[in-house]
Amino acid sequence: MFNYSGMKWLTTTLLLAAVISISSACGVSTSTNGQAAKPIDPEQVERIAFLNQIADDMYKQTMDGQVTEARNKLMQMSDQIPKIHFEGITSVEGLNALTETITQAKRVYNAAAYSPEEGQVAVAKIRLATDALTHKNQPMWLQYYKVLQNDTNNLNEDVKANKQKEALANFGKLSQHIAIIHPSLLISRDAASVEKLDSLLAFIRTNLNSQPMSTQQLESGLDHLNHVLDDLFLRNKDAIAFVPITDPRQPIIWSLGIGLIIVSVLSFVGWRMYQSGRHIVPIKHTRESENR
């Protein structure tokens, strides 16, 4: 006999599931702690998307050597920031990280002697940061995980072999790479998690410079560092469906492609900076520079 009440219950359940799925696809996002985020004003979403487009143009112009045009885009970005309300998009620390990154880029682009290498690093930081704003759940900086994993593996091997000089060199590369995504981390993650990363890097740096090198302390510190990186890159959590909060017309494939290009360019730039003697890119705590 046909069970009408059972079919009605099933139909109602399926409709409810469909509504939830559609709502999620339309931009209902969750924060990194799993709680539902506040709805974002569509006008602000549009402004953030425009900011991201400017950053993309600036990135391409910088890589093409069009420094004057790139500098104009940087000024345009600086003008756009005060027009955007970042509530629900990023934290105060994230906003401070963004503004500090733009301020640092201005120093690079307005320097008497412009450095192409420093310009590429500066614009890459901005490009990744604005992408972190527009793609809250699937930012391009997540593709940097393998780069950092290789850095920590190389550093760990040097420490176990008690090769202090090589360990210091590889720590310099690790620090450079983390510095590049540091503003994006503060935009996408809570400040406490990023501060934990910063503290671990300071701990590792101190022990690497000790005489003799504190091998046991370093191995413990590197083990903790791997766990922190796994947490920041969500490697310790179940996979979830990631949906960009802006511009549904932009394919995820396109974002991944641009991300891979950035990662390859940054790896090259980091190597060039290392070769020229700039071993470590300082990681600034945006909490200290606030009141990114």
Short mmCIF file of C-alpha atoms in Angstrom, two decimals:
data_model
loop_
_atom_site.label_atom_id
_atom_site.label_comp_id
_atom_site.label_asym_id
_atom_site.label_seq_id
_atom_site.Cartn_x
_atom_site.Cartn_y
_atom_site.Cartn_z
CA MET A 1 0.00 0.00 0.00
CA PHE A 2 1.28 3.47 -0.88
CA ASN A 3 2.52 5.35 2.19
CA TYR A 4 1.48 8.95 1.50
CA SER A 5 2.72 10.37 4.81
CA GLY A 6 6.16 8.77 4.34
CA MET A 7 6.46 10.18 0.82
CA LYS A 8 5.40 13.62 2.05
CA TRP A 9 8.07 13.53 4.73
CA LEU A 10 10.71 12.50 2.19
CA THR A 11 9.69 15.25 -0.23
CA THR A 12 9.79 17.87 2.51
CA THR A 13 13.26 16.68 3.57
CA LEU A 14 14.61 16.84 0.02
CA LEU A 15 13.21 20.33 -0.51
CA LEU A 16 14.81 21.51 2.73
CA ALA A 17 18.15 20.05 1.68
CA ALA A 18 17.88 21.81 -1.69
CA VAL A 19 17.16 25.15 -0.03
CA ILE A 20 20.18 24.76 2.25
CA SER A 21 22.42 23.87 -0.69
CA ILE A 22 21.26 26.85 -2.74
CA SER A 23 21.74 29.18 0.22
CA SER A 24 25.29 27.93 0.68
CA ALA A 25 26.09 28.43 -3.00
CA CYS A 26 24.79 31.98 -2.85
CA GLY A 27 27.44 33.08 -0.40
CA VAL A 28 26.44 31.88 3.07
CA SER A 29 29.86 31.15 4.50
CA THR A 30 31.26 29.77 7.70
CA SER A 31 34.08 31.13 9.78
CA THR A 32 37.26 29.17 10.48
CA ASN A 33 35.90 28.03 13.84
CA GLY A 34 32.86 26.45 12.19
CA GLN A 35 30.33 29.07 13.23
CA ALA A 36 28.04 30.69 10.68
CA ALA A 37 29.34 34.04 9.45
CA LYS A 38 27.19 37.14 9.21
CA PRO A 39 25.69 37.86 5.78
CA ILE A 40 27.93 40.18 3.79
CA ASP A 41 26.55 43.33 2.18
CA PRO A 42 26.47 42.69 -1.60
CA GLU A 43 27.79 46.20 -2.24
CA GLN A 44 30.86 45.47 -0.12
CA VAL A 45 31.35 42.17 -1.91
CA GLU A 46 31.35 44.04 -5.21
CA ARG A 47 33.91 46.54 -3.91
CA ILE A 48 36.15 43.75 -2.67
CA ALA A 49 35.91 42.06 -6.07
CA PHE A 50 36.92 45.35 -7.72
CA LEU A 51 39.87 45.64 -5.31
CA ASN A 52 40.93 42.12 -6.25
CA GLN A 53 40.73 42.98 -9.95
CA ILE A 54 42.97 46.01 -9.44
CA ALA A 55 45.48 43.81 -7.59
CA ASP A 56 45.40 41.30 -10.44
CA ASP A 57 46.09 44.05 -12.98
CA MET A 58 48.90 45.38 -10.80
CA TYR A 59 50.41 41.91 -10.52
CA LYS A 60 50.42 41.38 -14.30
CA GLN A 61 51.86 44.85 -14.96
CA THR A 62 54.62 44.32 -12.41
CA MET A 63 55.59 40.99 -13.94
CA ASP A 64 55.60 42.64 -17.39
CA GLY A 65 57.91 45.39 -16.13
CA GLN A 66 55.26 48.13 -16.39
CA VAL A 67 56.28 49.75 -13.10
CA THR A 68 54.58 53.12 -13.63
CA GLU A 69 51.28 51.50 -14.50
CA ALA A 70 51.59 49.13 -11.55
CA ARG A 71 52.31 52.04 -9.22
CA ASN A 72 49.14 53.78 -10.43
CA LYS A 73 47.14 50.63 -9.64
CA LEU A 74 48.67 50.60 -6.17
CA MET A 75 47.52 54.16 -5.59
CA GLN A 76 44.06 53.20 -6.85
CA MET A 77 43.95 50.33 -4.35
CA SER A 78 44.97 52.64 -1.54
CA ASP A 79 42.08 54.97 -2.46
CA GLN A 80 39.59 52.10 -2.48
CA ILE A 81 40.39 50.74 1.01
CA PRO A 82 38.57 53.49 3.00
CA LYS A 83 35.43 52.93 0.90
CA ILE A 84 35.07 49.30 2.00
CA HIS A 85 33.45 48.01 5.19
CA PHE A 86 35.36 44.85 6.11
CA GLU A 87 33.02 43.64 8.83
CA GLY A 88 32.14 40.02 8.17
CA ILE A 89 34.90 39.77 5.56
CA THR A 90 38.00 39.78 7.76
CA SER A 91 39.11 40.66 11.28
CA VAL A 92 40.75 43.85 12.52
CA GLU A 93 44.09 42.05 12.35
CA GLY A 94 43.36 41.04 8.76
CA LEU A 95 42.48 44.60 7.77
CA ASN A 96 45.64 45.91 9.42
CA ALA A 97 47.66 43.27 7.57
CA LEU A 98 46.17 44.40 4.25
CA THR A 99 46.82 48.10 4.85
CA GLU A 100 50.34 47.44 6.12
CA THR A 101 51.08 45.34 3.03
CA ILE A 102 49.94 48.18 0.77
CA THR A 103 52.00 50.68 2.79
CA GLN A 104 55.10 48.51 2.45
CA ALA A 105 54.47 48.17 -1.28
CA LYS A 106 54.33 51.96 -1.62
CA ARG A 107 57.82 52.20 -0.14
CA VAL A 108 59.08 49.67 -2.69
CA TYR A 109 57.40 51.27 -5.72
CA ASN A 110 58.26 54.83 -4.69
CA ALA A 111 61.90 54.11 -3.87
CA ALA A 112 64.54 56.16 -5.69
CA ALA A 113 65.97 52.93 -7.07
CA TYR A 114 63.15 50.49 -7.78
CA SER A 115 64.05 46.83 -7.19
CA PRO A 116 62.19 44.44 -9.55
CA GLU A 117 62.68 41.56 -7.10
CA GLU A 118 61.24 43.49 -4.16
CA GLY A 119 58.44 44.74 -6.39
CA GLN A 120 57.49 41.20 -7.37
CA VAL A 121 57.43 40.06 -3.75
CA ALA A 122 55.39 43.12 -2.69
CA VAL A 123 52.77 42.69 -5.42
CA ALA A 124 52.55 38.94 -4.78
CA LYS A 125 51.73 39.65 -1.12
CA ILE A 126 48.99 42.05 -2.21
CA ARG A 127 47.63 39.69 -4.86
CA LEU A 128 47.37 36.80 -2.42
CA ALA A 129 45.86 39.07 0.25
CA THR A 130 43.06 40.41 -1.94
CA ASP A 131 42.35 36.92 -3.21
CA ALA A 132 42.05 35.80 0.44
CA LEU A 133 39.36 38.46 0.86
CA THR A 134 37.38 37.39 -2.19
CA HIS A 135 37.79 33.63 -1.78
CA LYS A 136 37.30 33.16 1.91
CA ASN A 137 37.17 29.36 1.83
CA GLN A 138 39.51 28.58 -1.06
CA PRO A 139 42.24 31.26 -1.21
CA MET A 140 45.22 30.80 -3.53
CA TRP A 141 47.69 30.87 -0.63
CA LEU A 142 46.52 27.35 0.32
CA GLN A 143 48.56 26.13 -2.64
CA TYR A 144 51.69 27.18 -0.76
CA TYR A 145 51.41 24.17 1.55
CA LYS A 146 53.77 21.98 -0.49
CA VAL A 147 56.34 24.77 -0.70
CA LEU A 148 56.39 25.15 3.09
CA GLN A 149 56.35 21.38 3.55
CA ASN A 150 59.48 21.08 1.40
CA ASP A 151 61.11 23.90 3.38
CA THR A 152 60.42 22.27 6.75
CA ASN A 153 61.53 18.83 5.50
CA ASN A 154 64.84 20.25 4.27
CA LEU A 155 65.32 22.13 7.52
CA ASN A 156 64.53 19.02 9.56
CA GLU A 157 67.10 16.97 7.64
CA ASP A 158 69.78 19.62 8.25
CA VAL A 159 68.99 19.73 11.96
CA LYS A 160 69.16 15.93 12.32
CA ALA A 161 72.51 15.95 10.47
CA ASN A 162 73.69 18.79 12.74
CA LYS A 163 74.45 21.00 9.71
CA GLN A 164 74.00 24.43 11.23
CA LYS A 165 75.03 26.52 8.22
CA GLU A 166 72.69 24.67 5.87
CA ALA A 167 69.91 24.75 8.46
CA LEU A 168 70.18 28.53 8.76
CA ALA A 169 70.06 28.89 4.97
CA ASN A 170 66.94 26.71 4.70
CA PHE A 171 65.31 28.53 7.59
CA GLY A 172 65.87 31.74 5.64
CA LYS A 173 63.93 30.30 2.69
CA LEU A 174 61.14 29.11 4.99
CA SER A 175 60.90 32.55 6.59
CA GLN A 176 60.75 34.24 3.19
CA HIS A 177 57.93 32.02 2.02
CA ILE A 178 55.92 32.47 5.21
CA ALA A 179 56.46 36.24 5.02
CA ILE A 180 54.87 36.26 1.56
CA ILE A 181 51.65 34.62 2.76
CA HIS A 182 51.65 36.19 6.24
CA PRO A 183 49.16 38.99 5.41
CA SER A 184 46.87 36.40 3.81
CA LEU A 185 47.07 34.23 6.93
CA LEU A 186 45.89 37.13 9.09
CA ILE A 187 43.06 37.81 6.65
CA SER A 188 41.88 34.20 6.50
CA ARG A 189 42.69 32.85 9.97
CA ASP A 190 42.31 34.02 13.54
CA ALA A 191 45.18 36.10 14.93
CA ALA A 192 45.93 33.67 17.77
CA SER A 193 46.82 30.88 15.31
CA VAL A 194 49.11 33.18 13.33
CA GLU A 195 50.78 34.41 16.53
CA LYS A 196 51.47 30.78 17.44
CA LEU A 197 53.22 30.38 14.10
CA ASP A 198 55.26 33.55 14.68
CA SER A 199 56.30 32.41 18.16
CA LEU A 200 57.45 29.04 16.83
CA LEU A 201 59.53 30.71 14.12
CA ALA A 202 61.18 32.93 16.74
CA PHE A 203 61.87 29.86 18.89
CA ILE A 204 63.43 27.98 15.96
CA ARG A 205 65.51 30.99 14.92
CA THR A 206 66.92 31.37 18.45
CA ASN A 207 67.89 27.71 18.70
CA LEU A 208 69.39 27.64 15.23
CA ASN A 209 71.70 30.50 16.21
CA SER A 210 72.74 28.95 19.52
CA GLN A 211 76.25 27.56 19.98
CA PRO A 212 76.16 24.62 19.77
CA MET A 213 72.90 24.24 17.85
CA SER A 214 70.10 22.89 20.09
CA THR A 215 69.21 19.83 18.03
CA GLN A 216 66.71 18.30 20.44
CA GLN A 217 64.88 21.60 20.96
CA LEU A 218 64.81 22.21 17.22
CA GLU A 219 63.35 18.80 16.41
CA SER A 220 60.58 19.42 18.94
CA GLY A 221 59.99 22.93 17.57
CA LEU A 222 59.81 21.70 13.97
CA ASP A 223 57.35 18.99 14.96
CA HIS A 224 55.11 21.65 16.52
CA LEU A 225 55.58 23.85 13.45
CA ASN A 226 54.28 21.09 11.18
CA HIS A 227 51.16 20.74 13.35
CA VAL A 228 50.55 24.50 13.30
CA LEU A 229 50.93 24.63 9.52
CA ASP A 230 48.54 21.70 9.17
CA ASP A 231 45.99 23.60 11.25
CA LEU A 232 46.42 26.83 9.28
CA PHE A 233 46.09 25.00 5.97
CA LEU A 234 43.15 22.94 7.29
CA ARG A 235 45.02 19.70 6.70
CA ASN A 236 43.78 18.29 10.01
CA LYS A 237 40.11 18.74 9.16
CA ASP A 238 37.64 16.87 7.01
CA ALA A 239 37.37 18.11 3.45
CA ILE A 240 34.43 20.45 2.85
CA ALA A 241 32.89 21.99 -0.24
CA PHE A 242 34.56 25.35 -0.86
CA VAL A 243 32.53 28.11 -2.50
CA PRO A 244 33.94 31.55 -3.41
CA ILE A 245 32.03 34.42 -1.77
CA THR A 246 32.33 36.62 -4.83
CA ASP A 247 32.21 36.59 -8.61
CA PRO A 248 30.64 33.22 -9.44
CA ARG A 249 31.56 33.85 -13.06
CA GLN A 250 35.22 33.30 -12.22
CA PRO A 251 36.01 29.58 -12.59
CA ILE A 252 37.91 27.87 -9.78
CA ILE A 253 40.21 26.40 -12.46
CA TRP A 254 41.27 29.96 -13.34
CA SER A 255 42.04 30.76 -9.71
CA LEU A 256 44.08 27.60 -9.32
CA GLY A 257 46.03 28.38 -12.47
CA ILE A 258 46.89 31.90 -11.33
CA GLY A 259 47.79 30.50 -7.92
CA LEU A 260 50.26 28.03 -9.41
CA ILE A 261 51.84 30.81 -11.44
CA ILE A 262 52.25 32.93 -8.32
CA VAL A 263 53.76 30.05 -6.36
CA SER A 264 56.33 29.36 -9.08
CA VAL A 265 57.23 33.04 -9.42
CA LEU A 266 57.56 33.48 -5.67
CA SER A 267 59.78 30.44 -5.35
CA PHE A 268 62.06 31.93 -8.02
CA VAL A 269 62.02 35.39 -6.44
CA GLY A 270 62.76 33.92 -3.02
CA TRP A 271 65.75 32.08 -4.47
CA ARG A 272 67.03 35.24 -6.16
CA MET A 273 66.71 37.23 -2.94
CA TYR A 274 68.52 34.49 -1.06
CA GLN A 275 71.32 34.48 -3.62
CA SER A 276 71.71 38.26 -3.32
CA GLY A 277 72.21 38.01 0.43
CA ARG A 278 68.75 38.90 1.79
CA HIS A 279 68.38 35.68 3.73
CA ILE A 280 65.30 36.41 5.80
CA VAL A 281 62.21 38.45 5.06
CA PRO A 282 61.09 39.78 8.47
CA ILE A 283 57.69 38.63 9.63
CA LYS A 284 56.03 41.58 11.31
CA HIS A 285 53.33 41.11 13.90
CA THR A 286 50.47 43.26 12.69
CA ARG A 287 49.06 43.35 16.24
CA GLU A 288 52.06 45.47 17.20
CA SER A 289 51.51 47.82 14.29
CA GLU A 290 47.75 48.27 14.77
CA ASN A 291 46.33 51.05 17.06
CA ARG A 292 46.49 44.49 8.50
#
